PDB file of C-alpha atoms and ligand atoms in Angstrom:
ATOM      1  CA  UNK C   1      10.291   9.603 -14.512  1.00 58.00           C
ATOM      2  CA  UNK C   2       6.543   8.856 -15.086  1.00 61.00           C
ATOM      3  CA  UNK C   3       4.977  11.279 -18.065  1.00 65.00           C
ATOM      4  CA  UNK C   4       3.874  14.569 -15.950  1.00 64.00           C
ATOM      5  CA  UNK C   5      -0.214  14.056 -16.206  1.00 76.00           C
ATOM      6  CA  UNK C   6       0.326  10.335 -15.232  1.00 89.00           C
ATOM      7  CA  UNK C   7      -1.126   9.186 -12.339  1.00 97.00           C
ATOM      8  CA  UNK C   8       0.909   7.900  -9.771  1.00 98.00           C
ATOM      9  CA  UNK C   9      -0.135   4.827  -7.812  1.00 98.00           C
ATOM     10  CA  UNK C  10       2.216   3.858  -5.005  1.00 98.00           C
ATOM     11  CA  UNK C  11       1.940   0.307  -4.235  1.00 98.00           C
ATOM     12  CA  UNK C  12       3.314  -1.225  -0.620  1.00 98.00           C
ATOM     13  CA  UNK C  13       3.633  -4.752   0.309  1.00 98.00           C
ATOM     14  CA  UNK C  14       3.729  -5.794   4.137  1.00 98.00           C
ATOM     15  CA  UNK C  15       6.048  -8.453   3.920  1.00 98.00           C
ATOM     16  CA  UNK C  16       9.894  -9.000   4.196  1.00 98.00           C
ATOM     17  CA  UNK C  17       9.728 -12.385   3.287  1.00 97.00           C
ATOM     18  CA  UNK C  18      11.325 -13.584  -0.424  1.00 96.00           C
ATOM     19  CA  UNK C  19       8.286 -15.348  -1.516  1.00 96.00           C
ATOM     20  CA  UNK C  20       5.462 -13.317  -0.521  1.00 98.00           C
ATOM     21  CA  UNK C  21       2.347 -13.679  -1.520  1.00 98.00           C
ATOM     22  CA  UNK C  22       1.970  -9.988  -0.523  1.00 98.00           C
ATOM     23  CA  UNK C  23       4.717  -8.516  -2.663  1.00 98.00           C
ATOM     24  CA  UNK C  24       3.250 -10.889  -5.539  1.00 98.00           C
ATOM     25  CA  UNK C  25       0.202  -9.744  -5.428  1.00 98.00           C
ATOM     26  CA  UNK C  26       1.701  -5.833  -5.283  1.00 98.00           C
ATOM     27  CA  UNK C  27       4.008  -7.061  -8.548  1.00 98.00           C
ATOM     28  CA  UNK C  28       1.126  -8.059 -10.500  1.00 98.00           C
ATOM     29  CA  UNK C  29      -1.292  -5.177  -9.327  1.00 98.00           C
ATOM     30  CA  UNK C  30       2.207  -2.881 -10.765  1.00 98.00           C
ATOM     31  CA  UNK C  31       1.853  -5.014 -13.886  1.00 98.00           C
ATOM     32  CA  UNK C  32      -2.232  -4.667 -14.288  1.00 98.00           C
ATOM     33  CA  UNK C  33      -2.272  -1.164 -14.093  1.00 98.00           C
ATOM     34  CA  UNK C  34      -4.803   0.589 -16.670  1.00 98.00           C
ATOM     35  CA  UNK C  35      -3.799   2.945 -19.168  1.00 97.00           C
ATOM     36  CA  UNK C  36      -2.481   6.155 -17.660  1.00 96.00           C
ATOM     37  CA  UNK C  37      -1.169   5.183 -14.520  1.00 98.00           C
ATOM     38  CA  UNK C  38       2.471   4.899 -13.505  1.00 98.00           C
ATOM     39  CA  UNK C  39       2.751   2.356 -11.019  1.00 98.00           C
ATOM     40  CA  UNK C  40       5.443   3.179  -7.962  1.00 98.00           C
ATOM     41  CA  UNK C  41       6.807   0.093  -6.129  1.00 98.00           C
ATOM     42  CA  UNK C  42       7.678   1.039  -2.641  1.00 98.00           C
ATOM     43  CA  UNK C  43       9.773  -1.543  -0.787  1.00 94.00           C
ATOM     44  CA  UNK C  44      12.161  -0.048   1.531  1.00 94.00           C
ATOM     45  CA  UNK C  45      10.385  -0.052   4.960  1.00 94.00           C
ATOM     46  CA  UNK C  46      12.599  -2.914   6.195  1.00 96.00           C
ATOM     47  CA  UNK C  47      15.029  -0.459   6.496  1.00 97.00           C
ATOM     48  CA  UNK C  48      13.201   2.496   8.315  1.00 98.00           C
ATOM     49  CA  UNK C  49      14.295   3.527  11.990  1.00 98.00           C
ATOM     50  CA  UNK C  50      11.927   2.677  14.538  1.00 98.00           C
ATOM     51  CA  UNK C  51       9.095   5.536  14.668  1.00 98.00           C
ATOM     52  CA  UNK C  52      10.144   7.719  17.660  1.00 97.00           C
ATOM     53  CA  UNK C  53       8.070  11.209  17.604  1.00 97.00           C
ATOM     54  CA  UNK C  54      11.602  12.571  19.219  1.00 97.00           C
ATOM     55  CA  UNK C  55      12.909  11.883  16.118  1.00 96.00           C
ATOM     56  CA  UNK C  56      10.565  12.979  13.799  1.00 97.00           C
ATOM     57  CA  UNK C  57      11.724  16.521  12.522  1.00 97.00           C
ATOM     58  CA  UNK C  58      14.330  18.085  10.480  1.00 97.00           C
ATOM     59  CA  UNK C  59      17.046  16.765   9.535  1.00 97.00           C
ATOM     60  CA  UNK C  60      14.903  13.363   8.829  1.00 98.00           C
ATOM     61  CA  UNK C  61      16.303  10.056   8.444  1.00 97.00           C
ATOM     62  CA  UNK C  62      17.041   9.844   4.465  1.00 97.00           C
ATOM     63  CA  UNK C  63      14.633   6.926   4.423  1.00 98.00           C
ATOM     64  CA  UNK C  64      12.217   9.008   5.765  1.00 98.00           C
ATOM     65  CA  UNK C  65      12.590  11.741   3.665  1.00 98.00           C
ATOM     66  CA  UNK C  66      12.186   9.206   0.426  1.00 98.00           C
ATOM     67  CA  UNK C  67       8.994   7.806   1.977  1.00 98.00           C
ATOM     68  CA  UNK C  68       6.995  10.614   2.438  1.00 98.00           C
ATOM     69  CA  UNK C  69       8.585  11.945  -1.128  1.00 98.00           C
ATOM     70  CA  UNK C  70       7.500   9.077  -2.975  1.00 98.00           C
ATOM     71  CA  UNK C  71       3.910   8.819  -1.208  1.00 98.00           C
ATOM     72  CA  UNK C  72       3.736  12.891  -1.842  1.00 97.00           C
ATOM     73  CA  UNK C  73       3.771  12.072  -5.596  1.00 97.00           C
ATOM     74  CA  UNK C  74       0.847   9.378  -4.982  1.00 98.00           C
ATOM     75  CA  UNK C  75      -2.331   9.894  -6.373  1.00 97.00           C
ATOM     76  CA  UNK C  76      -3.526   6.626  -4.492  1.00 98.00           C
ATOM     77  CA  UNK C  77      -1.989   3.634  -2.711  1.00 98.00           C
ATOM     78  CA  UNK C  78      -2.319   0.027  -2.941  1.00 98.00           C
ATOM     79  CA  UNK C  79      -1.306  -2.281  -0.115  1.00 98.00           C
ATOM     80  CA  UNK C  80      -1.082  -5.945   0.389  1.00 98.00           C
ATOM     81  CA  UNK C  81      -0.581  -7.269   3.857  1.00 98.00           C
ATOM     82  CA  UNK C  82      -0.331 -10.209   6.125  1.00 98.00           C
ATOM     83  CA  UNK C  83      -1.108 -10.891   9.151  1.00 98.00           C
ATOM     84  CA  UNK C  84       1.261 -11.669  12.072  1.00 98.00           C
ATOM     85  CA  UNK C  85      -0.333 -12.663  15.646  1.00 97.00           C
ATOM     86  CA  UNK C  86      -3.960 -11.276  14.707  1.00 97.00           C
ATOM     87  CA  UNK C  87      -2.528  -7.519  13.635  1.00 98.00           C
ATOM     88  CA  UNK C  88      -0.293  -5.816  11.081  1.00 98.00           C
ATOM     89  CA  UNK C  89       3.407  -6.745  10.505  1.00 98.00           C
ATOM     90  CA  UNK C  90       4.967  -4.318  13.530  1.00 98.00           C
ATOM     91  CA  UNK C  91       7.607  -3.153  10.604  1.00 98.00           C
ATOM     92  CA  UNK C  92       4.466  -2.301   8.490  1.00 98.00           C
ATOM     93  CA  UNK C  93       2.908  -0.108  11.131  1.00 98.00           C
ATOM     94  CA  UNK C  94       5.934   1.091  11.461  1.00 98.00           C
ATOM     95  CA  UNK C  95       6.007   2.844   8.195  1.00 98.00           C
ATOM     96  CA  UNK C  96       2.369   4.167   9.009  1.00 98.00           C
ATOM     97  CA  UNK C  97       3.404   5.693  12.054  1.00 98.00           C
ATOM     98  CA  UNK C  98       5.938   7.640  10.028  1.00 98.00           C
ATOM     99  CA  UNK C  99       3.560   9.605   7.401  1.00 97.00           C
ATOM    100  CA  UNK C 100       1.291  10.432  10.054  1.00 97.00           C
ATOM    101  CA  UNK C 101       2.606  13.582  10.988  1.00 96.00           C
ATOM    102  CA  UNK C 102       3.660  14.334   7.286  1.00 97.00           C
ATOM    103  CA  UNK C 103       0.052  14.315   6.453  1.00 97.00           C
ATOM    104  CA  UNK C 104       0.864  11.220   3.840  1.00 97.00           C
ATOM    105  CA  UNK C 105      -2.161   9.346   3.521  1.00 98.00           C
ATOM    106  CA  UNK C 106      -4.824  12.189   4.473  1.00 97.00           C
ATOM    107  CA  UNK C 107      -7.590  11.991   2.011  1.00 97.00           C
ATOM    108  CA  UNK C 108      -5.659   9.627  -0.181  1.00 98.00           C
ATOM    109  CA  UNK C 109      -7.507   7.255  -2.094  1.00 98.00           C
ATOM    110  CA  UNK C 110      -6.363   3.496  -0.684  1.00 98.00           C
ATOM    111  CA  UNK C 111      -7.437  -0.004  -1.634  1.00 98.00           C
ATOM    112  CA  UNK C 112      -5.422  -3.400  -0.424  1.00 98.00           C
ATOM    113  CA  UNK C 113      -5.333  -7.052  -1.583  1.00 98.00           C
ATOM    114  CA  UNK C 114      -5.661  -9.563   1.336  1.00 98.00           C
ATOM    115  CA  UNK C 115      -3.833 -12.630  -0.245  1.00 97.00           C
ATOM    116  CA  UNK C 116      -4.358 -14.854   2.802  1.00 95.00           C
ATOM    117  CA  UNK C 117      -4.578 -18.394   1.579  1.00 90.00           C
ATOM    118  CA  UNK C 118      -7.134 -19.550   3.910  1.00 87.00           C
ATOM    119  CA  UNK C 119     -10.075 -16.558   3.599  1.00 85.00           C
ATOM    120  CA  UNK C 120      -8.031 -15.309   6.963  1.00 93.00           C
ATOM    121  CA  UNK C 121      -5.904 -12.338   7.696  1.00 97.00           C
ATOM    122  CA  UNK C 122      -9.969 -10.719   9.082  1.00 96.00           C
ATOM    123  CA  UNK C 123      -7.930  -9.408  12.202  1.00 98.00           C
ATOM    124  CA  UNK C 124      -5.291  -7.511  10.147  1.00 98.00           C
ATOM    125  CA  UNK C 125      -7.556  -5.783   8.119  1.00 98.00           C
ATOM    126  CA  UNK C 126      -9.574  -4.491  10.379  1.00 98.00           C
ATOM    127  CA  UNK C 127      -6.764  -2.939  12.415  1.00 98.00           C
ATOM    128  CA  UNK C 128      -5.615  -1.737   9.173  1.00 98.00           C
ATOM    129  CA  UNK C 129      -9.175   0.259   8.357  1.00 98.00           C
ATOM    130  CA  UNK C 130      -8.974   1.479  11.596  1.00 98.00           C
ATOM    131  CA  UNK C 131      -4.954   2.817  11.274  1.00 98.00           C
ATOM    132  CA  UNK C 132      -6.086   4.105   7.570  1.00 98.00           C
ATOM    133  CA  UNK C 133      -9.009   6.149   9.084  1.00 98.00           C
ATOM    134  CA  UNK C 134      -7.015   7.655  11.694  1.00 97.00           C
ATOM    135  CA  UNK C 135      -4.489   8.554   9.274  1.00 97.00           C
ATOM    136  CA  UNK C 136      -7.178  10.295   7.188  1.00 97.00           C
ATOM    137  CA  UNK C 137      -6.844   8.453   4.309  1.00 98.00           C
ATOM    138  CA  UNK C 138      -9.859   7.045   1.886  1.00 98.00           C
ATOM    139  CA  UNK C 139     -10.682   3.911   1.772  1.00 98.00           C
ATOM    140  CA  UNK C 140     -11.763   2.743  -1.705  1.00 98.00           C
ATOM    141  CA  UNK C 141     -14.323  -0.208  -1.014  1.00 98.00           C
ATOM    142  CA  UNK C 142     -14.385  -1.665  -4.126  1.00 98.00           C
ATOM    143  CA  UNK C 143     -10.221  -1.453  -4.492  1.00 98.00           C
ATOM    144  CA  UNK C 144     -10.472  -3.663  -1.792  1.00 98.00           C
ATOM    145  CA  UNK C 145     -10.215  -7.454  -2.514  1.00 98.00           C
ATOM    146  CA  UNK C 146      -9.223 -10.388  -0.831  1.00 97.00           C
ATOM    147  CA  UNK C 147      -7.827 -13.054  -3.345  1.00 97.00           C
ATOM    148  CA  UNK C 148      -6.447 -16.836  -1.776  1.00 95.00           C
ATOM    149  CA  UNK C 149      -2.751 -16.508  -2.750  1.00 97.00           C
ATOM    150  CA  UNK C 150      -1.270 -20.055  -1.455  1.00 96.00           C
ATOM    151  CA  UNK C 151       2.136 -20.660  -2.958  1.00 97.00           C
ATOM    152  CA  UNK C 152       1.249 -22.858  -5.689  1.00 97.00           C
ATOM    153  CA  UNK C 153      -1.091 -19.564  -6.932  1.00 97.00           C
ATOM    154  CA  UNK C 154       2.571 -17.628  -7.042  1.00 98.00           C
ATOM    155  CA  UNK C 155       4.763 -17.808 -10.301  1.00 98.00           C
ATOM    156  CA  UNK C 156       8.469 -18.410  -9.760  1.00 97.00           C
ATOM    157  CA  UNK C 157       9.431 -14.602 -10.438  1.00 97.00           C
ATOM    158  CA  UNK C 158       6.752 -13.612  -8.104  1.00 98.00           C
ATOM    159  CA  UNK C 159       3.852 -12.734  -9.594  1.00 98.00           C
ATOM    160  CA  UNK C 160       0.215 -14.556  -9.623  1.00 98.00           C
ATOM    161  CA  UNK C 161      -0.374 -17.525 -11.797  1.00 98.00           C
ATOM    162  CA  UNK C 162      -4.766 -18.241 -11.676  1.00 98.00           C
ATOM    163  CA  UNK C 163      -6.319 -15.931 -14.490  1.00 98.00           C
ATOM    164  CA  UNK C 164      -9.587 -15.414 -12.638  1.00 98.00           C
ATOM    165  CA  UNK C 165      -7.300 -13.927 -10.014  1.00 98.00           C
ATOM    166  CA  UNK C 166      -5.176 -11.706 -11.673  1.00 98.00           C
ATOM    167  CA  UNK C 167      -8.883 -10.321 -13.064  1.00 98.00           C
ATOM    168  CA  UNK C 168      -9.718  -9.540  -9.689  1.00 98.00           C
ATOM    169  CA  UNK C 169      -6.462  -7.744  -8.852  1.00 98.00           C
ATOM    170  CA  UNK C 170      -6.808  -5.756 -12.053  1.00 98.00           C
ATOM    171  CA  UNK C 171     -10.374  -4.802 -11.330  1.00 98.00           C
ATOM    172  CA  UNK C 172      -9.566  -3.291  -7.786  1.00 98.00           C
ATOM    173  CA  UNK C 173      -6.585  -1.441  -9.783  1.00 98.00           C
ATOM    174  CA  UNK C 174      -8.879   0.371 -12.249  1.00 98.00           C
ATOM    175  CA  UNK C 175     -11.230   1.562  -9.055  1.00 98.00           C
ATOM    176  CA  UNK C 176      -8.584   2.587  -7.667  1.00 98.00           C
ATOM    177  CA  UNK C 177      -7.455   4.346 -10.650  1.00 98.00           C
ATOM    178  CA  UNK C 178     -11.437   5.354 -11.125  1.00 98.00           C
ATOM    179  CA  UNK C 179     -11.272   6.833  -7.416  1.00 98.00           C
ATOM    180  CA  UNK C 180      -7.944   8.861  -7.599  1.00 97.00           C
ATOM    181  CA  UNK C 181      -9.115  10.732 -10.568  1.00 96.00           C
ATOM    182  CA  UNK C 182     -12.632  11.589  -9.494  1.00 94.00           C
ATOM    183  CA  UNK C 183     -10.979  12.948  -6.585  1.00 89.00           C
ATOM    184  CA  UNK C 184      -8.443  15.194  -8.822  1.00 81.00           C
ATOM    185  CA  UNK C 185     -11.937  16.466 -10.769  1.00 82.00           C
ATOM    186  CA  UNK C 186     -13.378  17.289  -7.350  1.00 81.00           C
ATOM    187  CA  UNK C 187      -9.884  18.980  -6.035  1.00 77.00           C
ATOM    188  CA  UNK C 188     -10.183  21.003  -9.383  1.00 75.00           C
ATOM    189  CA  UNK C 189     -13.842  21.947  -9.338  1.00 76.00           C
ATOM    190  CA  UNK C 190     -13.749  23.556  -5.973  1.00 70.00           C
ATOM    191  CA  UNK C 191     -10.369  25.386  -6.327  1.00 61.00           C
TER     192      UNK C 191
HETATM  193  C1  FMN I 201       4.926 -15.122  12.993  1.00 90.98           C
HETATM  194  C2  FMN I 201       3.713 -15.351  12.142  1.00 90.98           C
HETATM  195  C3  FMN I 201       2.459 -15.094  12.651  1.00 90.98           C
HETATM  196  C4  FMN I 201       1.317 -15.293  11.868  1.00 90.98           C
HETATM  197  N1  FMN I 201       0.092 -14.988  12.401  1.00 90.98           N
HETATM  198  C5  FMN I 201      -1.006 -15.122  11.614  1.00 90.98           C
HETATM  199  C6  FMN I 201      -2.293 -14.735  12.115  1.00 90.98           C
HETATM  200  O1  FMN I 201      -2.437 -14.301  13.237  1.00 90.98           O
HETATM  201  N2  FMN I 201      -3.352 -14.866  11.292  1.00 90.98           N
HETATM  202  C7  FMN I 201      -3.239 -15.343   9.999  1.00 90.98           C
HETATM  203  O2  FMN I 201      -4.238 -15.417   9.283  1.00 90.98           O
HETATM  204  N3  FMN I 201      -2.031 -15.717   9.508  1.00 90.98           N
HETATM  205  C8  FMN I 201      -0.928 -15.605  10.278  1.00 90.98           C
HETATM  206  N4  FMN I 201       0.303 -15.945   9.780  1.00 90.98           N
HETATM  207  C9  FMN I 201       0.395 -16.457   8.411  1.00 90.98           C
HETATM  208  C10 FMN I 201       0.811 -15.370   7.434  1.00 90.98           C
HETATM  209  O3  FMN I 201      -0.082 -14.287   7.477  1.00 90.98           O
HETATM  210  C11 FMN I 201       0.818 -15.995   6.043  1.00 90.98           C
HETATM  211  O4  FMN I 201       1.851 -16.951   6.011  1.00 90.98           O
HETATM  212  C12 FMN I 201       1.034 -14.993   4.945  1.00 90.98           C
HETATM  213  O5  FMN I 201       0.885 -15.617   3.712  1.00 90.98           O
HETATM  214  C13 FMN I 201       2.400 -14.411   4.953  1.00 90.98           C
HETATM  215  O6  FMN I 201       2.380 -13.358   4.014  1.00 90.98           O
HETATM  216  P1  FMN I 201       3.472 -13.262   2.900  1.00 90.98           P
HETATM  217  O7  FMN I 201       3.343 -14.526   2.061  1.00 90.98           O
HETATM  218  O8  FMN I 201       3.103 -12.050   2.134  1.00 90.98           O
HETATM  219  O9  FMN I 201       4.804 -13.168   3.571  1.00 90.98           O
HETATM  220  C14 FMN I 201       1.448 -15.782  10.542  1.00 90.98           C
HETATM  221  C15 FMN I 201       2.741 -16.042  10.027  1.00 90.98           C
HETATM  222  C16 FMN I 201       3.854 -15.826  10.809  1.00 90.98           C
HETATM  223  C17 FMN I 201       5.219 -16.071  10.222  1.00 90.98           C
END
């Protein structure tokens, strides 16, 4: 368990696949965290049910139920993505669609790392600012970053190799770090 005033970032990469650039760039965001954050590694959407409304109430599927648990202890969210046939990974959206209801992401401070190799992956992130705003959540601008993660960028346990990179990754960290606690002063002010 993280120290109680910690400062929980949940981090979420899009992809299944072994040797993602996604889930590398997630590891090494985990690893670049500043001082004071406990970083939170979520990586069992694969095995959510498919989002059915019907389905979404009491008793929840267990996954479900450690989803929204572990994103209710966020104080922000990172995500790293690809993109599949100009959108989001469907199993990605998938896990969206299920904190929706729960509330999960509203007014949550959220940045993301587009690792696309190529300077692509445009059409995924703009569907994912659009499923962010509709799920209330804030988008951090400058914990947003798009880095060019082809596989010779990648380490061999998964993590990124180019320096200048990993200085980008750790700078969108710390604003999103920056972001999540001037929200917790505002929260405080007004209550
Ligand atoms: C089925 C499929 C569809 C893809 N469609 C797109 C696409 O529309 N646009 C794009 O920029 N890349 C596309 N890609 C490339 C992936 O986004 C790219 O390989 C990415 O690095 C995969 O992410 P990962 O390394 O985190 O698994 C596609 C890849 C696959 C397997």
């Amino acid at each position: 368990m993280p120290p109680q005033d910690a400062l929980v970032i949940v981090l979420i990469s899009g992809s299944l696949r072994a040797r993602s650039a996604s889930s590398a760039a997630i590891a090494t965001a985990a690893e670049l965290a500043p001082a004071g954050v406990a970083p939170a590694i979520y990586a069992g959407f694969g095995e959510l049910p498919h989002f059915n409304p019907d389905h979404d109430r009491d008793p929840l599927p267990e996954q479900v139920v450690r989803l929204r648990d572990l994103l209710g202890r966020a104080r922000a969210i990172m995500l790293s993505t690809p993109e599949y046939a100009g959108s989001l990974p469907g199993s990605f959206k998938n896990m969206i669609d299920w904190t929706v209801s729960a509330g999960s992401l509203y007014q949550r401070p959220v940045g993301w790392i587009n690792p696309s190799a190529h300077g692509g992956a445009q059409d995924a992130h703009a569907d994912l600012r659009t499923v962010l705003e509709r799920a209330g959540a804030t988008i951090v601008e400058e914990a947003c970053v798009a880095v060019p993660l082809p596989p010779a960028a990648l380490t061999t346990d998964g993590r990124v190799a180019p320096p200048e990179i990993r200085t980008v990754i750790a700078g969108a960290m710390t604003a999103l770090a920056r972001a999540a606690a001037a929200r917790d002063e505002t929260t405080n002010a007004s209550s």
